[in-house]
Coordinates of C-alpha atoms in Angstrom, one line a residue:
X1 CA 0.0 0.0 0.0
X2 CA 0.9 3.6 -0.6
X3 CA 0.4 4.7 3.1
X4 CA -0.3 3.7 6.2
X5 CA -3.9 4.8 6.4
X6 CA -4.4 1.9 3.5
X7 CA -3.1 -1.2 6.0
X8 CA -5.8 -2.0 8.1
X9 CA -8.4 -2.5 5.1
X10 CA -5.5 -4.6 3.3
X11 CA -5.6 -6.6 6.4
X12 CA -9.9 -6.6 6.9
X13 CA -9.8 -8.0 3.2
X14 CA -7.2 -10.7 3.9
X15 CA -4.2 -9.7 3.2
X16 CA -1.2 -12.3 5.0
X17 CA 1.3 -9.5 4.5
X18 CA 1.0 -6.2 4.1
X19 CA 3.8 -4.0 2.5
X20 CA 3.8 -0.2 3.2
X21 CA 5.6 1.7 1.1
X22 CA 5.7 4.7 3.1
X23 CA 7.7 3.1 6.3
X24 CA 9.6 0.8 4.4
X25 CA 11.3 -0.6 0.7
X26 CA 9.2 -2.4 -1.0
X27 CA 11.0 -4.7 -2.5
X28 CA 13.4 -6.0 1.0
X29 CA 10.1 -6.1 2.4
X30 CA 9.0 -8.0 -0.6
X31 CA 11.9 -10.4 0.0
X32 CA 11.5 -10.9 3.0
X33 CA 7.8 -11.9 3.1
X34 CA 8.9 -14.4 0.1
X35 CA 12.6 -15.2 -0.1
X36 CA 12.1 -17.5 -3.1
X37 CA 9.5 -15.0 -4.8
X38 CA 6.3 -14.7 -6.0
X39 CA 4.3 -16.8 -8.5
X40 CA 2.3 -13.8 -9.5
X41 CA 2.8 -9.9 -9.2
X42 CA 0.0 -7.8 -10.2
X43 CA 2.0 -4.6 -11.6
X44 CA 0.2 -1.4 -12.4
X45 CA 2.7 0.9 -11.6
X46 CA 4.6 0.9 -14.8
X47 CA 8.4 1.8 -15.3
X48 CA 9.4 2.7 -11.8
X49 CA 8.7 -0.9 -10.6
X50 CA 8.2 -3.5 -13.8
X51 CA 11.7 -5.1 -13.8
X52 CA 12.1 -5.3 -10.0
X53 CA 8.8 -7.0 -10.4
X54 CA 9.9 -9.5 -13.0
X55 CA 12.9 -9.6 -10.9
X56 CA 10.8 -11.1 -7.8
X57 CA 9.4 -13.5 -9.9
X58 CA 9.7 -17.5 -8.7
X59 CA 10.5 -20.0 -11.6
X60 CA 7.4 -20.0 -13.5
X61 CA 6.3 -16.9 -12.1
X62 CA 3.8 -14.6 -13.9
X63 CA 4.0 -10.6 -14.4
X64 CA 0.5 -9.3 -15.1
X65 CA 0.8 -6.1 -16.6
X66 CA -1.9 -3.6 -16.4
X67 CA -1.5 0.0 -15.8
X68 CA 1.4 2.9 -16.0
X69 CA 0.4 4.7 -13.3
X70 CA 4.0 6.3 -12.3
X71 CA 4.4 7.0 -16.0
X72 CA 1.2 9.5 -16.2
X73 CA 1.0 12.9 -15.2
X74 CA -1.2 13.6 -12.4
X75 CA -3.8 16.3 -11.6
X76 CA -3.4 19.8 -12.4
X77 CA 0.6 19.2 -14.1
X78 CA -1.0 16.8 -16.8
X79 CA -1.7 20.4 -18.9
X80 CA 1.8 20.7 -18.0
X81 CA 4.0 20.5 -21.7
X82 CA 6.7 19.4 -19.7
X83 CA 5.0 16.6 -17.6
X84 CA 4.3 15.2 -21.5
X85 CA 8.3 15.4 -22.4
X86 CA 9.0 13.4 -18.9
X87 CA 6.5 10.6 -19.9
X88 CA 8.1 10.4 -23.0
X89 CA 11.1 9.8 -21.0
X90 CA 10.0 7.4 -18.7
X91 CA 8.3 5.5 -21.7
X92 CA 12.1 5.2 -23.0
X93 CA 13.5 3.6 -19.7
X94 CA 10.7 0.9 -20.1
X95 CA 12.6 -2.6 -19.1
X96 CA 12.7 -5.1 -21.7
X97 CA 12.6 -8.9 -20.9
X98 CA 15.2 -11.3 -22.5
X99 CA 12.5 -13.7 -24.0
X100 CA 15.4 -16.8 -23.9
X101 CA 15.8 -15.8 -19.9
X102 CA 11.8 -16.2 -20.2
X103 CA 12.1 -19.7 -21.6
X104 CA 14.8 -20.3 -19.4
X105 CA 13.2 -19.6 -16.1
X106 CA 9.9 -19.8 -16.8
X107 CA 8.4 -16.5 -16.6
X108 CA 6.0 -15.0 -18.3
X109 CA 4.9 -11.8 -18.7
X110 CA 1.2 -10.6 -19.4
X111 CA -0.4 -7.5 -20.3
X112 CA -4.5 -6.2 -20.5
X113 CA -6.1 -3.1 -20.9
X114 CA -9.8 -3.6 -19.7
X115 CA -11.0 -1.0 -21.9
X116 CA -10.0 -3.3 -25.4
X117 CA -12.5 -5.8 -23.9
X118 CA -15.3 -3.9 -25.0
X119 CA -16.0 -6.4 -27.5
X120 CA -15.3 -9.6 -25.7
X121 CA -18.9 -10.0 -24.1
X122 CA -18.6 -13.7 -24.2
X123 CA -15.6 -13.6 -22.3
X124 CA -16.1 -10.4 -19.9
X125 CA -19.2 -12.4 -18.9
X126 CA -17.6 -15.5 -17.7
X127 CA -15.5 -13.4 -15.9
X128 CA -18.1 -11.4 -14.5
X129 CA -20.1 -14.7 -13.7
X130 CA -16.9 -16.2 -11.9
X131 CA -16.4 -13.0 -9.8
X132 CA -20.4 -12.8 -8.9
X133 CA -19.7 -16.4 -7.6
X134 CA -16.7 -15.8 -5.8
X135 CA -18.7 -12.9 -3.6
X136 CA -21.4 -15.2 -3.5
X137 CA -19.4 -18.1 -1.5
X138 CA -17.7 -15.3 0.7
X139 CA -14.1 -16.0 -1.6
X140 CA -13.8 -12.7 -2.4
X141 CA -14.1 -9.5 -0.5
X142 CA -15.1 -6.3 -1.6
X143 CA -12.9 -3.2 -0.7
X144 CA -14.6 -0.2 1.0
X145 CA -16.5 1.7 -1.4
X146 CA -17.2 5.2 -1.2
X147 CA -20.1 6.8 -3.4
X148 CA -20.1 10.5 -4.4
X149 CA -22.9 12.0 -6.4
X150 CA -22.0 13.5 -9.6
X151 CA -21.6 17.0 -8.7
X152 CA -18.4 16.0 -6.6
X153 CA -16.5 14.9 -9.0
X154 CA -14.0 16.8 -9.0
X155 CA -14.0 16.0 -5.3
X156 CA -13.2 12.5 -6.6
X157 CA -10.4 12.8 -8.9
X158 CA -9.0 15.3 -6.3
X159 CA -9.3 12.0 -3.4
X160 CA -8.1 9.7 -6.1
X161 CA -4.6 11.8 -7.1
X162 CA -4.2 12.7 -3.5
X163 CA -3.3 9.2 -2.9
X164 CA -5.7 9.3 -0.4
X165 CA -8.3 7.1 -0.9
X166 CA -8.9 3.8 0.5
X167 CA -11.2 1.5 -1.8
X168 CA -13.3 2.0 -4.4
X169 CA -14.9 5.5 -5.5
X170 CA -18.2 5.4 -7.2
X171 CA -20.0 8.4 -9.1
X172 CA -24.1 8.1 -8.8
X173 CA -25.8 9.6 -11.2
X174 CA -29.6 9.9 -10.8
X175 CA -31.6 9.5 -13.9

């Protein structure tokens, strides 16, 4: 998690460990929690942690790639010229994986963008299904969710960039 406020709903959700950024490196903590590493990391953070993330990996290990959150400018400094240049610039350091040390050990490395599966209804619902059954035999929790109505939605993406948010933010809209 990104601060310590975010722990204890980590933990309500089942969570065995619980790595806070904030207090302490990620990735000792990472290693220490699993010295022989991690079958599957969930990485959508983008180029300031994807090859320590492949790094981490256990033979056979899977890197499931889904977001660039460090690479993208945040809040007001994404009208910023400038902010633009630096993601450029990030986008160049982007780690590369040696696809014979892939063979070799096993890894894999995975990528998805939610919004391509737009026309994947066959598949979305399976998924869907799956998950509804999950909740339904208490195997998956939901995180806190927190609904604002549409006229505070600025409030929203202001809670969402602070870093501050804990769970899921909802927008209703009446109508």
């Amino acid at each position: 998690v990104g601060s310590s406020s975010k722990v204890d709903e980590a933990k309500s959700l089942g969570c065995d460990v619980v790595i806070d950024k904030s207090t302490e490196d990620l990735w000792e903590a990472a290693e220490r929690a699993s010295p022989s590493g991690y079958s599957t990391i969930m990485d959508a953070n983008g180029v300031s942690t994807l090859q320590q993330s492949y790094d981490h990996l256990a033979a056979t290990g899977r890197l499931v790639v889904f977001g660039f959150h460090s690479n993208l400018p945040m809040g007001k400094a994404a009208l910023d010229p400038m902010q633009w240049v630096k993601m450029a610039s990030k986008a160049s350091k982007m780690p590369t994986f040696d696809p014979m040390d892939m063979v070799t050990s096993n890894k894999s490395v995975l990528g998805f963008n939610l919004s391509f599966f737009a026309d994947e209804a066959e598949i979305v619902s399976d998924l869907f299904d799956q998950i509804c059954a999950w909740l339904k035999f208490d195997r998956l929790k939901v995180p806190r969710v927190t609904e604002l109505e549409l006229e505070r939605i600025v409030e929203a993406h202001e809670l969402i960039q602070s870093g501050k948010s804990v769970g899921k933010i909802v927008i209703k809209v009446q109508g």
